[in-house]
Coordinates of N, CA and C in Angstrom, one line a residue:
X117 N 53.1 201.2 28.3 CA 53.6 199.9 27.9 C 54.6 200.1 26.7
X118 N 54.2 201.1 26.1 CA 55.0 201.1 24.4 C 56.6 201.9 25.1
X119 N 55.9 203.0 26.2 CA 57.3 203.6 26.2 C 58.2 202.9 27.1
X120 N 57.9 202.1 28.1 CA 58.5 200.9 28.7 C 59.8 199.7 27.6
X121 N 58.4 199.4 26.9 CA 59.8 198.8 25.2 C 60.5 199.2 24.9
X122 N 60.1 200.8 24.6 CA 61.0 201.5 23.9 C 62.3 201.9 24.4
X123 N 61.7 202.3 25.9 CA 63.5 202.7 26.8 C 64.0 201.3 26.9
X124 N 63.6 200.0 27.3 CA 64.5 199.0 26.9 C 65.0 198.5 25.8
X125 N 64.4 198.4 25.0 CA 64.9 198.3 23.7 C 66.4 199.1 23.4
X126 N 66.1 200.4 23.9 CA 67.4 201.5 24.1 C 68.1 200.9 24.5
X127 N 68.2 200.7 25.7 CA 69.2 200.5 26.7 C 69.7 199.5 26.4
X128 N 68.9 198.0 25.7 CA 69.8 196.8 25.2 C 70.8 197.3 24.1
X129 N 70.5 198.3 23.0 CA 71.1 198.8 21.9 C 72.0 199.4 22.6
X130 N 72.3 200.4 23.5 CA 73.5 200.7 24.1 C 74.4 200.3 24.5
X131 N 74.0 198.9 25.6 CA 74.7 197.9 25.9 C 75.3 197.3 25.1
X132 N 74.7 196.7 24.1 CA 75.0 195.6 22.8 C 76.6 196.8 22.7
X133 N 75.9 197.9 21.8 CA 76.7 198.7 21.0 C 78.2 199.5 21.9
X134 N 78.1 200.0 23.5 CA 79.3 199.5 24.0 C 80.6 198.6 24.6
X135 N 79.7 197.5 24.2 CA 80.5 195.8 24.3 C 81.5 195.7 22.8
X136 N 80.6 195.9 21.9 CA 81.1 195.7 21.0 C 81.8 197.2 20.4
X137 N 81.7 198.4 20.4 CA 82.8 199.2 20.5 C 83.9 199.3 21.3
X138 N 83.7 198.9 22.6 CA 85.0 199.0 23.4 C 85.7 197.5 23.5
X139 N 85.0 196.8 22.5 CA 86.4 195.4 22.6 C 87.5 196.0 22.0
X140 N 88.5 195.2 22.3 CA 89.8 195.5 21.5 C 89.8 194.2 20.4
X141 N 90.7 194.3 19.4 CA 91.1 193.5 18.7 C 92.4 192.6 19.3
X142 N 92.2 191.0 19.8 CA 92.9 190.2 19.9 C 93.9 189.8 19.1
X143 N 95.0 189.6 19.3 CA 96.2 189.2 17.8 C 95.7 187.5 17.7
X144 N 96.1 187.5 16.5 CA 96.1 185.3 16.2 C 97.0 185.2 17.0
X145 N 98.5 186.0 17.7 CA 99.4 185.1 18.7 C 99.1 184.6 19.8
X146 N 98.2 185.5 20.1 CA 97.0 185.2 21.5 C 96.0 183.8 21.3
X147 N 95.2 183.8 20.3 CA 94.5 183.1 20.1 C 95.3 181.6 19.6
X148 N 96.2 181.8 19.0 CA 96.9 180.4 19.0 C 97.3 179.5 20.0
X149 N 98.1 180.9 20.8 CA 98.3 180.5 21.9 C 97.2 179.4 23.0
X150 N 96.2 180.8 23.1 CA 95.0 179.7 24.4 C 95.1 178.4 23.5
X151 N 94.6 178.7 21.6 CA 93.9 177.1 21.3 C 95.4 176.0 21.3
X152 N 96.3 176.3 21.7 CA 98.0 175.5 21.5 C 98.3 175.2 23.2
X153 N 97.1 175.8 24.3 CA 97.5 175.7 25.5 C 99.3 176.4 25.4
X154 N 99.2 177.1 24.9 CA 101.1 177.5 25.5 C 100.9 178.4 26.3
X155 N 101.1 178.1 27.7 CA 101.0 179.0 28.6 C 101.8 180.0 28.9
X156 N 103.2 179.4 28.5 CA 104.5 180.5 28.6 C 104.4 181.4 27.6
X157 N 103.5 181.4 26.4 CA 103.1 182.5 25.8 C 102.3 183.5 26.4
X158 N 101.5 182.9 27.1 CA 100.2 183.6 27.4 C 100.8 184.7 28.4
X159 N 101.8 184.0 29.1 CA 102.4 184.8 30.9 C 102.6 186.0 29.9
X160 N 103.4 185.9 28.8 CA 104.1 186.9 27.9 C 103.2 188.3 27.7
X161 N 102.7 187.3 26.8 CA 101.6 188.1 26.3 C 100.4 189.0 26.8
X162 N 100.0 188.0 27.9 CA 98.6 188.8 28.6 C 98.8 189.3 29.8
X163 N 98.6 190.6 30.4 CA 98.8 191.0 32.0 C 97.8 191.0 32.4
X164 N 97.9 191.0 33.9 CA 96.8 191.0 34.3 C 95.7 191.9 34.3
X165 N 96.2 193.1 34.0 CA 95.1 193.9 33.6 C 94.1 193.5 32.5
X166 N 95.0 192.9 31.6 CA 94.1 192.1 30.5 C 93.1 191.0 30.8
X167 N 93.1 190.4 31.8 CA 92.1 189.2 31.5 C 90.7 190.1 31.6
X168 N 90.4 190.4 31.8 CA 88.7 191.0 32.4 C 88.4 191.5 31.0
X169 N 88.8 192.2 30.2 CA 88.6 192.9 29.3 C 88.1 192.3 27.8
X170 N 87.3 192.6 27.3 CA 86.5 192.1 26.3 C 87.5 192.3 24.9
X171 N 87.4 191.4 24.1 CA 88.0 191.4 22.3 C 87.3 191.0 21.6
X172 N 87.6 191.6 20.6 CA 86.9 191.3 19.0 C 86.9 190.3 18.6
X173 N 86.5 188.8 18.2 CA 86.9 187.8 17.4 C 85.9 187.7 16.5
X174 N 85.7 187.4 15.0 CA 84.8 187.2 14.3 C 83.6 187.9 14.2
X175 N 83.7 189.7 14.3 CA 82.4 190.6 15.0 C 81.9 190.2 16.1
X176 N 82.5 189.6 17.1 CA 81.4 189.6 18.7 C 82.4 189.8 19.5
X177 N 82.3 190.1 20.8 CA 83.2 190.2 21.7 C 83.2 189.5 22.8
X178 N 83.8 189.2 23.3 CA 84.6 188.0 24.4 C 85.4 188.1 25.2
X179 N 85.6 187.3 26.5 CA 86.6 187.7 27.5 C 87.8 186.4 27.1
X180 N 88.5 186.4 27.6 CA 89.3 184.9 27.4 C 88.9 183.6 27.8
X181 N 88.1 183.3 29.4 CA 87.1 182.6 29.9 C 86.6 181.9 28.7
X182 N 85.6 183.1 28.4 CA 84.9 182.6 26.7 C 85.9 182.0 25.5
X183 N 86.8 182.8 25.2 CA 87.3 182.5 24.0 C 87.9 180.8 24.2
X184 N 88.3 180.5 25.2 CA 88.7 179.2 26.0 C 88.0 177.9 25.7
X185 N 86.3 178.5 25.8 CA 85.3 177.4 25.7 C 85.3 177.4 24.6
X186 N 85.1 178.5 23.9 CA 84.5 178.5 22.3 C 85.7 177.6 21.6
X187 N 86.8 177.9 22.1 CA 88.1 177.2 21.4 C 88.0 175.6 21.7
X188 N 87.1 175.2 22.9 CA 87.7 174.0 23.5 C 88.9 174.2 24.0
X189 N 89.3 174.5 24.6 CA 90.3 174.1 25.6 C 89.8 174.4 26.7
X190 N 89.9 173.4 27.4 CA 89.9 173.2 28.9 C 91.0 173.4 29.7
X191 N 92.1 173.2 29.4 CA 93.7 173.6 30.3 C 93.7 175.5 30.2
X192 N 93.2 175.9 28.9 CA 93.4 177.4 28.6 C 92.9 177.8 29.9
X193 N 91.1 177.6 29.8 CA 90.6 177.5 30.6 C 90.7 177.9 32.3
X194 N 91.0 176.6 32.6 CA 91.6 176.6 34.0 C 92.8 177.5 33.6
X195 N 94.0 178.0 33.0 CA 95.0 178.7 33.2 C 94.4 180.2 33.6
X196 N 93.4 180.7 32.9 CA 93.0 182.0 33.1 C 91.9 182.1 34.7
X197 N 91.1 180.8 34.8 CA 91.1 180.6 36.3 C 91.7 181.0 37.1
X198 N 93.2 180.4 37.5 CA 94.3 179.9 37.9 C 95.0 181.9 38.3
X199 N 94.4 182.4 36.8 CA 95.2 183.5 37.2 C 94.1 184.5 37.6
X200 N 93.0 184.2 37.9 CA 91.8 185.2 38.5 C 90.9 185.9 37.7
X201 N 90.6 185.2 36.3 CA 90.1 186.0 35.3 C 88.6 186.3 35.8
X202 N 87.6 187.3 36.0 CA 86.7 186.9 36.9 C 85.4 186.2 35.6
X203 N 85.1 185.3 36.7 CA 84.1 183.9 36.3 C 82.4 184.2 35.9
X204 N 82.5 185.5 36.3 CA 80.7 186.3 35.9 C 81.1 187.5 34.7
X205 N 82.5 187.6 34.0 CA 83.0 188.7 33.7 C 82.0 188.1 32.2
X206 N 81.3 189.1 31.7 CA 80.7 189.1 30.2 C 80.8 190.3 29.3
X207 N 80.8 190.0 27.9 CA 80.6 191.1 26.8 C 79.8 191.4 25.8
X208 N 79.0 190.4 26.0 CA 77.7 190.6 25.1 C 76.4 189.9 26.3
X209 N 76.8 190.0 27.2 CA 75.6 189.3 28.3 C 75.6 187.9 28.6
X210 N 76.7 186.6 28.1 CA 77.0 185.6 28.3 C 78.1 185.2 28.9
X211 N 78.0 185.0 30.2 CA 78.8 184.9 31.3 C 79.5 183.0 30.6
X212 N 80.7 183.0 31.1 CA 81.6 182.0 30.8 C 80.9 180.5 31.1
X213 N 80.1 180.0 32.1 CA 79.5 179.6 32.2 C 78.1 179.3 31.5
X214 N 77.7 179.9 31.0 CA 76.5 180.4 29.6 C 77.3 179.0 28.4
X215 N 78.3 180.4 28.3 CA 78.8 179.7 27.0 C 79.2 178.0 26.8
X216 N 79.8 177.7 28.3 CA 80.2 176.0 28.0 C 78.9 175.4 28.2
X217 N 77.9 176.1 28.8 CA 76.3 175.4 28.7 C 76.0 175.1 27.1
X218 N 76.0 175.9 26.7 CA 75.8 176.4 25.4 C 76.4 175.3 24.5
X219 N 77.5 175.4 24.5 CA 78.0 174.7 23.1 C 78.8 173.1 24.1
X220 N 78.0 172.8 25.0 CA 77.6 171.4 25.7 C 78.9 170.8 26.3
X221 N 79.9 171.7 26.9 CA 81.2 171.2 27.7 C 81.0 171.3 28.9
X222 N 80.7 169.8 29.1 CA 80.2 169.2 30.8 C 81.6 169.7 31.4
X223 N 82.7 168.9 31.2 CA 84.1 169.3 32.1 C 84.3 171.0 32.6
X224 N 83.7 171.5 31.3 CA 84.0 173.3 31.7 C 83.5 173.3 32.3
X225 N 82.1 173.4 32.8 CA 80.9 173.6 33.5 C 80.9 173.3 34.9
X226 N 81.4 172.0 35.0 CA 81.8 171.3 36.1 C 83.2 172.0 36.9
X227 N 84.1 172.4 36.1 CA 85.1 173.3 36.7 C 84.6 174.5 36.8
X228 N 83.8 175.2 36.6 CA 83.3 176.5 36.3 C 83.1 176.9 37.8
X229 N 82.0 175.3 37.9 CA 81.2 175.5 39.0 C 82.4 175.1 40.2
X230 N 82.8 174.7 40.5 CA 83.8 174.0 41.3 C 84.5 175.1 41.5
X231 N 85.0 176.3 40.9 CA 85.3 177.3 41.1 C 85.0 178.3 41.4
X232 N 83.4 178.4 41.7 CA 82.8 179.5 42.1 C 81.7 180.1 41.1
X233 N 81.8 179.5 40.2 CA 80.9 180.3 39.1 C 79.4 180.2 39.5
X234 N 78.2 181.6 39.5 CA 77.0 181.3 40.1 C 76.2 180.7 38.6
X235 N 75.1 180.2 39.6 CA 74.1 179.1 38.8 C 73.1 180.7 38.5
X236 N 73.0 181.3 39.5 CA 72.1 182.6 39.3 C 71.9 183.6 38.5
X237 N 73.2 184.2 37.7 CA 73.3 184.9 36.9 C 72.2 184.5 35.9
X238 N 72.3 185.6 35.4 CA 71.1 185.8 34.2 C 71.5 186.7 32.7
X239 N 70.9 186.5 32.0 CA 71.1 186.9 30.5 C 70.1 187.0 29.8
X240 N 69.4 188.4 30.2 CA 67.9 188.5 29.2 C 67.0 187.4 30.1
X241 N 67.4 187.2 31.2 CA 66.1 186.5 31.9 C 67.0 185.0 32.0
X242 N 67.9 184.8 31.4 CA 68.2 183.3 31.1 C 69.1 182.5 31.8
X243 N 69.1 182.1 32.9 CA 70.2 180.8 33.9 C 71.0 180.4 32.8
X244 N 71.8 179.4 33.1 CA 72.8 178.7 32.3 C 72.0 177.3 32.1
X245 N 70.9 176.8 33.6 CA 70.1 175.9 33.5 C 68.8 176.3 32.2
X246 N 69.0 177.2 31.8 CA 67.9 177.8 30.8 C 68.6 177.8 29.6
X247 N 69.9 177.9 29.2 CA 70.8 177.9 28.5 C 70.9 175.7 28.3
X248 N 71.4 175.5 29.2 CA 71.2 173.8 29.1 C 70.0 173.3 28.1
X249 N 68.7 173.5 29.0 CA 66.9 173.5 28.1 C 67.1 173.6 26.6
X250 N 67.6 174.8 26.5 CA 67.5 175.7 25.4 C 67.8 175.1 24.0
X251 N 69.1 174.6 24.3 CA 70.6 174.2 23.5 C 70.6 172.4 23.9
X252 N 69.3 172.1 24.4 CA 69.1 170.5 24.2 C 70.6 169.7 24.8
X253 N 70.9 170.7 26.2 CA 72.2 169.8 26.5 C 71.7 168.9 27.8
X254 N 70.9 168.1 28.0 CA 70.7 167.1 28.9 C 71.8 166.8 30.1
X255 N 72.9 166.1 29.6 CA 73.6 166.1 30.6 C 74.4 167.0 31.3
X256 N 74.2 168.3 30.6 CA 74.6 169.6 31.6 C 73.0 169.8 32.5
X257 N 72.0 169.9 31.5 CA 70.9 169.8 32.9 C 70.8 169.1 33.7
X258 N 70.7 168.3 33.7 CA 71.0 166.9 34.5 C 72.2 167.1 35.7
X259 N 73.2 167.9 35.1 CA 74.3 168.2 36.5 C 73.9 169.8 36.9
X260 N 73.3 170.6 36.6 CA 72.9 171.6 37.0 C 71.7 171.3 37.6
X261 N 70.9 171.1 37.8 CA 69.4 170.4 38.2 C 70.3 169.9 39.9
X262 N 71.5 169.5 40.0 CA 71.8 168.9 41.0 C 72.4 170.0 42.2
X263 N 72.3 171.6 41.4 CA 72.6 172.4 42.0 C 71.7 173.7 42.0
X264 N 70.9 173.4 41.5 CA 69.8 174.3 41.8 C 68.7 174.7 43.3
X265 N 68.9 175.9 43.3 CA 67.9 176.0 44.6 C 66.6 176.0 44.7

């Protein structure tokens, strides 16, 4: 039992600790950008090789998906959709859909889902419908509950 903890215990410190070594650092032109919705910046700015890939913001790391929600914007949002950013892509174990559970943006959630995003994914054991519970967001449970198997 102890050495069962122990190798997970590891293995989460590994994970944690190459999420957060291999972000890159995001510029504020980026981040202005998604929270300014200026898309003709964005086209500039980000290639496609870039959406998937994790950044630094405030010591954690994040895809753009995320940064999108955490920012509030919903148009950012759907832009990095729009351009194929993938919808299960995570950096610290909180898939994009997690996050608008989380900090209680029904519209993200509702486009998330509408776009393919799974209800199944997990995080240390935890749905997005576990995430809703959790974080006392009712009316995201309430629209998740309507999509559960």
């Amino acid at each position: 039992m102890k050495k069962t903890i122990k190798i997970s215990l590891i293995l989460f410190f590994s994970l944690f600790y190459k999420n957060i070594v291999t972000a890159q650092s995001i510029s504020n032109e980026v981040l202005m950008a998604i929270k300014n919705e200026n898309f003709q910046d964005l086209d500039k700015l980000i290639t496609d090789d870039d959406l998937n890939k994790c950044y630094e913001v405030r010591g954690s790391s994040y895809n753009f998906l995320a940064i999108s929600i955490k920012m509030k914007s919903l148009e950012s949002l759907k832009y990095f959709v729009k351009r194929k950013a993938n919808l299960e892509g995570e950096c610290t174990g909180k898939t994009p859909l997690m996050y608008a559970t989380k900090y209680g943006q029904l519209n993200a959630v509702k486009y998330l889902i509408e776009n393919g995003a799974s209800l199944e994914t997990t995080n240390r054991g935890r749905t997005a419908l576990d995430y809703a519970k959790k974080y006392e967001q009712q009316e995201i449970e309430n629209y998740l509950n309507k999509y559960k198997k």
